[in-house]
Every structure is written in C-alpha cells, then in structure tokens.
Amino acid sequence: YAGDSMEELSKLDILPSIKKTGVFVNESTVKIKQIASSVSLDMVQLHGQEPVADCIELKKSGLKVIKVFSVGQDFDFGLMEQYVNDVDYFLFDTKGKYHGGNSIPFDWEIIEKYPFGIPFFLGGGIGPENIDFIKQIKNPYLYALDANSRLEASPGLKDPEKVKLFRRKFDRL
C-alpha cells in the first residue's frame, strides 16, 4: 500500500500473526517512522542504499528491519557485513532494472555461500513453477520466501488462482 491507500490499510482487520511490512526505497527514517506509526507496521523492508545508521534508528523505534540486497552473478557477500548486527533479516532479490519486482530468478545456488547467521528471505522470480528447485536449498538460515510479482495479474494486483497454486505447491514442501 502506498500514498492514498494507507488509510485503507489502517482499517483492515489483520490477524495478529501476520506482520505488516512496509517496503521502502531510499526513504528518510522520519518518513518511514511516520508511515509505520500511522498504519501500525511491524517491519520495514529497505530496498535502496540505506546506510546502517538508518537500520539502527528504525530498530530503536521498535520496527523489525529487513535489508534487501540485489544479487547478480558477481555478488559479494562482504557488502552485507556492515549490517549484520543491525538488521533482523536480509532479503536476496534479483539484480535488475527495478529495486524489486523484476520477476526473474537469480542463480539461487549462490545462497549456499551465505556466510552469516542472520535469517534471510529469498526473492527473485519465485512462483509455483520453481518451488521444486527451492526445496533443494539446504541453507539453514533460509527463513521465508518473497513470492510477489510472479503471483500478480498486473503490477500490485495479486491473481487469486496463482496464489492458490503457489500455496498448494508450497504446502507440499
């Protein structure tokens, strides 16, 4: 949700077990905290070049922080080291034209080299068609899947049938 739909978000009846997460790209911490407070976010997903200081400030405000890294063939895990003590999760997404939502997978075998003890989300073109491959990933820190754009009928609008198919395949993991 963004902009004028934030009022709608604050009115939704969401189960307490579901963590409301805001997705931001290079937004100021002041604005992030303002939005988080107005719609009662639990977590923030940072997709830009946010410095460690922003992660620290957001965590101090009570938010869980997911720091996103765009992964290409030449990805260097050393870029993440500075964030290790100041985020709750990492998210790996495909390096592409957009900060997210490129709808294409990266070489997920790269994840086997992940050197940190921070749980991570796996993104990048995840959909029903590649659940079997994801089942083969044995990294113990794989925490969650970020299946988003492959489950959409159009940008920002989920396709209920794609979501159902994904859930059926996922539930067989």
PDB file of C-alpha atoms in Angstrom:
ATOM      1  CA  TYR A   1       0.000   0.000   0.000  1.00  0.00           C
ATOM      2  CA  ALA A   2       1.220   3.472  -0.743  1.00  0.00           C
ATOM      3  CA  GLY A   3       0.041   7.041  -0.678  1.00  0.00           C
ATOM      4  CA  ASP A   4      -3.730   7.448  -0.618  1.00  0.00           C
ATOM      5  CA  SER A   5      -4.375   3.756   0.128  1.00  0.00           C
ATOM      6  CA  MET A   6      -2.669   3.964   3.542  1.00  0.00           C
ATOM      7  CA  GLU A   7      -5.944   4.952   5.163  1.00  0.00           C
ATOM      8  CA  GLU A   8      -7.453   1.755   3.763  1.00  0.00           C
ATOM      9  CA  LEU A   9      -4.582  -0.280   5.206  1.00  0.00           C
ATOM     10  CA  SER A  10      -5.112   1.109   8.700  1.00  0.00           C
ATOM     11  CA  LYS A  11      -8.752  -0.062   8.572  1.00  0.00           C
ATOM     12  CA  LEU A  12      -8.010  -3.670   7.579  1.00  0.00           C
ATOM     13  CA  ASP A  13      -8.701  -6.398  10.101  1.00  0.00           C
ATOM     14  CA  ILE A  14      -5.415  -8.322  10.004  1.00  0.00           C
ATOM     15  CA  LEU A  15      -4.665 -11.397  12.103  1.00  0.00           C
ATOM     16  CA  PRO A  16      -2.078 -10.663  14.816  1.00  0.00           C
ATOM     17  CA  SER A  17       0.152 -13.446  13.457  1.00  0.00           C
ATOM     18  CA  ILE A  18       0.556 -11.520  10.186  1.00  0.00           C
ATOM     19  CA  LYS A  19       3.350  -8.982  10.323  1.00  0.00           C
ATOM     20  CA  LYS A  20       2.523  -5.809   8.429  1.00  0.00           C
ATOM     21  CA  THR A  21       5.574  -4.844   6.414  1.00  0.00           C
ATOM     22  CA  GLY A  22       6.230  -1.592   4.584  1.00  0.00           C
ATOM     23  CA  VAL A  23       8.504  -1.597   1.545  1.00  0.00           C
ATOM     24  CA  PHE A  24      10.701   1.473   1.094  1.00  0.00           C
ATOM     25  CA  VAL A  25      13.383   2.630  -1.331  1.00  0.00           C
ATOM     26  CA  ASN A  26      15.778   5.337  -0.099  1.00  0.00           C
ATOM     27  CA  GLU A  27      13.116   6.967   2.094  1.00  0.00           C
ATOM     28  CA  SER A  28      14.048   9.078   5.112  1.00  0.00           C
ATOM     29  CA  THR A  29      13.783   7.412   8.507  1.00  0.00           C
ATOM     30  CA  VAL A  30      11.489  10.234   9.622  1.00  0.00           C
ATOM     31  CA  LYS A  31       9.017   9.411   6.847  1.00  0.00           C
ATOM     32  CA  ILE A  32       9.331   5.651   7.405  1.00  0.00           C
ATOM     33  CA  LYS A  33       8.619   6.006  11.119  1.00  0.00           C
ATOM     34  CA  GLN A  34       5.694   8.335  10.398  1.00  0.00           C
ATOM     35  CA  ILE A  35       4.141   5.844   7.982  1.00  0.00           C
ATOM     36  CA  ALA A  36       4.903   2.884  10.266  1.00  0.00           C
ATOM     37  CA  SER A  37       3.166   4.609  13.152  1.00  0.00           C
ATOM     38  CA  SER A  38       0.129   5.682  11.133  1.00  0.00           C
ATOM     39  CA  VAL A  39      -0.604   2.148   9.854  1.00  0.00           C
ATOM     40  CA  SER A  40       0.951   0.121  12.697  1.00  0.00           C
ATOM     41  CA  LEU A  41       3.706  -1.551  10.693  1.00  0.00           C
ATOM     42  CA  ASP A  42       5.683  -4.311  12.380  1.00  0.00           C
ATOM     43  CA  MET A  43       8.532  -4.484   9.872  1.00  0.00           C
ATOM     44  CA  VAL A  44      10.198  -2.442   7.170  1.00  0.00           C
ATOM     45  CA  GLN A  45      11.833  -3.783   4.029  1.00  0.00           C
ATOM     46  CA  LEU A  46      14.594  -1.484   2.781  1.00  0.00           C
ATOM     47  CA  HIS A  47      15.319  -1.806  -0.957  1.00  0.00           C
ATOM     48  CA  GLY A  48      17.667   1.115  -1.567  1.00  0.00           C
ATOM     49  CA  GLN A  49      21.086   2.260  -0.450  1.00  0.00           C
ATOM     50  CA  GLU A  50      20.045   2.851   3.150  1.00  0.00           C
ATOM     51  CA  PRO A  51      23.027   3.198   5.488  1.00  0.00           C
ATOM     52  CA  VAL A  52      23.487   1.135   8.624  1.00  0.00           C
ATOM     53  CA  ALA A  53      22.603   4.202  10.728  1.00  0.00           C
ATOM     54  CA  ASP A  54      19.073   4.132   9.259  1.00  0.00           C
ATOM     55  CA  CYS A  55      18.678   0.469  10.189  1.00  0.00           C
ATOM     56  CA  ILE A  56      19.808   1.220  13.748  1.00  0.00           C
ATOM     57  CA  GLU A  57      17.379   4.136  14.063  1.00  0.00           C
ATOM     58  CA  LEU A  58      14.455   2.109  12.735  1.00  0.00           C
ATOM     59  CA  LYS A  59      15.207  -0.819  15.054  1.00  0.00           C
ATOM     60  CA  LYS A  60      15.391   1.551  18.030  1.00  0.00           C
ATOM     61  CA  SER A  61      11.877   2.713  17.137  1.00  0.00           C
ATOM     62  CA  GLY A  62      10.654  -0.878  17.599  1.00  0.00           C
ATOM     63  CA  LEU A  63      10.494  -1.963  13.974  1.00  0.00           C
ATOM     64  CA  LYS A  64      11.999  -5.159  12.630  1.00  0.00           C
ATOM     65  CA  VAL A  65      14.318  -4.396   9.720  1.00  0.00           C
ATOM     66  CA  ILE A  66      14.747  -6.386   6.507  1.00  0.00           C
ATOM     67  CA  LYS A  67      17.667  -5.134   4.395  1.00  0.00           C
ATOM     68  CA  VAL A  68      17.471  -6.109   0.737  1.00  0.00           C
ATOM     69  CA  PHE A  69      20.446  -6.922  -1.475  1.00  0.00           C
ATOM     70  CA  SER A  70      20.234  -7.271  -5.238  1.00  0.00           C
ATOM     71  CA  VAL A  71      22.103 -10.356  -6.361  1.00  0.00           C
ATOM     72  CA  GLY A  72      23.837 -10.837  -9.688  1.00  0.00           C
ATOM     73  CA  GLN A  73      26.485 -13.313 -10.792  1.00  0.00           C
ATOM     74  CA  ASP A  74      29.258 -11.246  -9.212  1.00  0.00           C
ATOM     75  CA  PHE A  75      27.538 -10.700  -5.838  1.00  0.00           C
ATOM     76  CA  ASP A  76      29.900 -10.021  -2.929  1.00  0.00           C
ATOM     77  CA  PHE A  77      28.563 -11.106   0.476  1.00  0.00           C
ATOM     78  CA  GLY A  78      31.120  -8.761   2.036  1.00  0.00           C
ATOM     79  CA  LEU A  79      28.777  -5.857   1.200  1.00  0.00           C
ATOM     80  CA  MET A  80      26.402  -7.170   3.858  1.00  0.00           C
ATOM     81  CA  GLU A  81      28.885  -7.455   6.689  1.00  0.00           C
ATOM     82  CA  GLN A  82      28.363  -3.909   7.942  1.00  0.00           C
ATOM     83  CA  TYR A  83      24.635  -4.649   8.503  1.00  0.00           C
ATOM     84  CA  VAL A  84      24.967  -7.941  10.374  1.00  0.00           C
ATOM     85  CA  ASN A  85      24.496  -6.514  13.869  1.00  0.00           C
ATOM     86  CA  ASP A  86      21.794  -4.019  12.928  1.00  0.00           C
ATOM     87  CA  VAL A  87      19.114  -5.850  10.924  1.00  0.00           C
ATOM     88  CA  ASP A  88      16.733  -8.661  11.756  1.00  0.00           C
ATOM     89  CA  TYR A  89      16.683 -10.225   8.310  1.00  0.00           C
ATOM     90  CA  PHE A  90      18.279  -9.975   4.909  1.00  0.00           C
ATOM     91  CA  LEU A  91      16.393 -10.400   1.658  1.00  0.00           C
ATOM     92  CA  PHE A  92      18.046 -11.523  -1.560  1.00  0.00           C
ATOM     93  CA  ASP A  93      16.398 -10.323  -4.735  1.00  0.00           C
ATOM     94  CA  THR A  94      17.426 -10.320  -8.375  1.00  0.00           C
ATOM     95  CA  LYS A  95      19.639  -7.512  -9.568  1.00  0.00           C
ATOM     96  CA  GLY A  96      17.677  -5.933 -12.384  1.00  0.00           C
ATOM     97  CA  LYS A  97      16.039  -2.868 -13.825  1.00  0.00           C
ATOM     98  CA  TYR A  98      13.935  -2.244 -10.698  1.00  0.00           C
ATOM     99  CA  HIS A  99      14.677  -2.266  -6.955  1.00  0.00           C
ATOM    100  CA  GLY A 100      12.345  -5.257  -6.771  1.00  0.00           C
ATOM    101  CA  GLY A 101       9.639  -6.888  -8.831  1.00  0.00           C
ATOM    102  CA  ASN A 102      11.860  -7.864 -11.733  1.00  0.00           C
ATOM    103  CA  SER A 103      10.092 -11.248 -11.777  1.00  0.00           C
ATOM    104  CA  ILE A 104      13.220 -13.172 -12.737  1.00  0.00           C
ATOM    105  CA  PRO A 105      15.235 -15.537 -10.547  1.00  0.00           C
ATOM    106  CA  PHE A 106      18.936 -15.161  -9.905  1.00  0.00           C
ATOM    107  CA  ASP A 107      21.281 -18.125  -9.527  1.00  0.00           C
ATOM    108  CA  TRP A 108      19.948 -19.354  -6.173  1.00  0.00           C
ATOM    109  CA  GLU A 109      22.947 -21.654  -5.764  1.00  0.00           C
ATOM    110  CA  ILE A 110      24.830 -18.502  -4.701  1.00  0.00           C
ATOM    111  CA  ILE A 111      22.859 -18.703  -1.435  1.00  0.00           C
ATOM    112  CA  GLU A 112      24.793 -21.811  -0.410  1.00  0.00           C
ATOM    113  CA  LYS A 113      27.781 -19.484   0.141  1.00  0.00           C
ATOM    114  CA  TYR A 114      25.860 -17.221   2.556  1.00  0.00           C
ATOM    115  CA  PRO A 115      28.295 -16.682   5.464  1.00  0.00           C
ATOM    116  CA  PHE A 116      26.190 -15.008   8.172  1.00  0.00           C
ATOM    117  CA  GLY A 117      23.883 -16.252  10.919  1.00  0.00           C
ATOM    118  CA  ILE A 118      21.077 -13.786  10.124  1.00  0.00           C
ATOM    119  CA  PRO A 119      17.870 -15.351   8.778  1.00  0.00           C
ATOM    120  CA  PHE A 120      17.077 -14.359   5.198  1.00  0.00           C
ATOM    121  CA  PHE A 121      14.207 -14.150   2.764  1.00  0.00           C
ATOM    122  CA  LEU A 122      14.685 -15.443  -0.763  1.00  0.00           C
ATOM    123  CA  GLY A 123      13.125 -13.422  -3.568  1.00  0.00           C
ATOM    124  CA  GLY A 124      13.594 -13.000  -7.255  1.00  0.00           C
ATOM    125  CA  GLY A 125      11.063 -14.553  -9.581  1.00  0.00           C
ATOM    126  CA  ILE A 126       9.628 -17.042  -7.109  1.00  0.00           C
ATOM    127  CA  GLY A 127       6.430 -18.671  -8.247  1.00  0.00           C
ATOM    128  CA  PRO A 128       4.686 -22.034  -8.429  1.00  0.00           C
ATOM    129  CA  GLU A 129       6.946 -23.167 -11.266  1.00  0.00           C
ATOM    130  CA  ASN A 130      10.141 -23.143  -9.184  1.00  0.00           C
ATOM    131  CA  ILE A 131       9.034 -24.456  -5.794  1.00  0.00           C
ATOM    132  CA  ASP A 132      10.684 -27.824  -6.507  1.00  0.00           C
ATOM    133  CA  PHE A 133      14.049 -26.127  -7.007  1.00  0.00           C
ATOM    134  CA  ILE A 134      13.604 -24.083  -3.832  1.00  0.00           C
ATOM    135  CA  LYS A 135      13.014 -27.306  -1.887  1.00  0.00           C
ATOM    136  CA  GLN A 136      16.586 -28.276  -2.757  1.00  0.00           C
ATOM    137  CA  ILE A 137      18.091 -25.243  -0.993  1.00  0.00           C
ATOM    138  CA  LYS A 138      19.579 -26.532   2.242  1.00  0.00           C
ATOM    139  CA  ASN A 139      20.831 -23.303   3.822  1.00  0.00           C
ATOM    140  CA  PRO A 140      19.597 -23.352   7.460  1.00  0.00           C
ATOM    141  CA  TYR A 141      19.152 -19.568   7.512  1.00  0.00           C
ATOM    142  CA  LEU A 142      16.535 -19.533   4.735  1.00  0.00           C
ATOM    143  CA  TYR A 143      13.653 -18.079   6.721  1.00  0.00           C
ATOM    144  CA  ALA A 144      10.984 -17.110   4.186  1.00  0.00           C
ATOM    145  CA  LEU A 145      10.155 -16.732   0.519  1.00  0.00           C
ATOM    146  CA  ASP A 146       9.295 -13.395  -1.045  1.00  0.00           C
ATOM    147  CA  ALA A 147       6.924 -14.512  -3.786  1.00  0.00           C
ATOM    148  CA  ASN A 148       5.415 -11.385  -5.180  1.00  0.00           C
ATOM    149  CA  SER A 149       5.439 -10.273  -8.808  1.00  0.00           C
ATOM    150  CA  ARG A 150       5.110 -13.806 -10.221  1.00  0.00           C
ATOM    151  CA  LEU A 151       1.786 -14.054  -8.363  1.00  0.00           C
ATOM    152  CA  GLU A 152       0.326 -10.877  -9.852  1.00  0.00           C
ATOM    153  CA  ALA A 153      -2.290 -10.453 -12.556  1.00  0.00           C
ATOM    154  CA  SER A 154      -0.948  -6.926 -13.082  1.00  0.00           C
ATOM    155  CA  PRO A 155       1.500  -4.759 -11.096  1.00  0.00           C
ATOM    156  CA  GLY A 156       0.316  -4.594  -7.488  1.00  0.00           C
ATOM    157  CA  LEU A 157      -2.724  -6.833  -8.037  1.00  0.00           C
ATOM    158  CA  LYS A 158      -2.483 -10.480  -6.964  1.00  0.00           C
ATOM    159  CA  ASP A 159      -4.028 -13.220  -9.094  1.00  0.00           C
ATOM    160  CA  PRO A 160      -6.020 -15.387  -6.647  1.00  0.00           C
ATOM    161  CA  GLU A 161      -5.539 -18.529  -8.775  1.00  0.00           C
ATOM    162  CA  LYS A 162      -1.749 -18.071  -8.908  1.00  0.00           C
ATOM    163  CA  VAL A 163      -1.672 -17.538  -5.140  1.00  0.00           C
ATOM    164  CA  LYS A 164      -3.735 -20.711  -4.561  1.00  0.00           C
ATOM    165  CA  LEU A 165      -1.483 -22.753  -6.850  1.00  0.00           C
ATOM    166  CA  PHE A 166       1.605 -21.413  -5.090  1.00  0.00           C
ATOM    167  CA  ARG A 167       0.154 -22.284  -1.674  1.00  0.00           C
ATOM    168  CA  ARG A 168      -0.750 -25.817  -2.794  1.00  0.00           C
ATOM    169  CA  LYS A 169       2.760 -26.455  -4.107  1.00  0.00           C
ATOM    170  CA  PHE A 170       4.368 -24.744  -1.134  1.00  0.00           C
ATOM    171  CA  ASP A 171       2.312 -26.721   1.383  1.00  0.00           C
ATOM    172  CA  ARG A 172       3.788 -29.906  -0.083  1.00  0.00           C
ATOM    173  CA  LEU A 173       7.306 -28.811   0.921  1.00  0.00           C
TER     174      LEU A 173
END
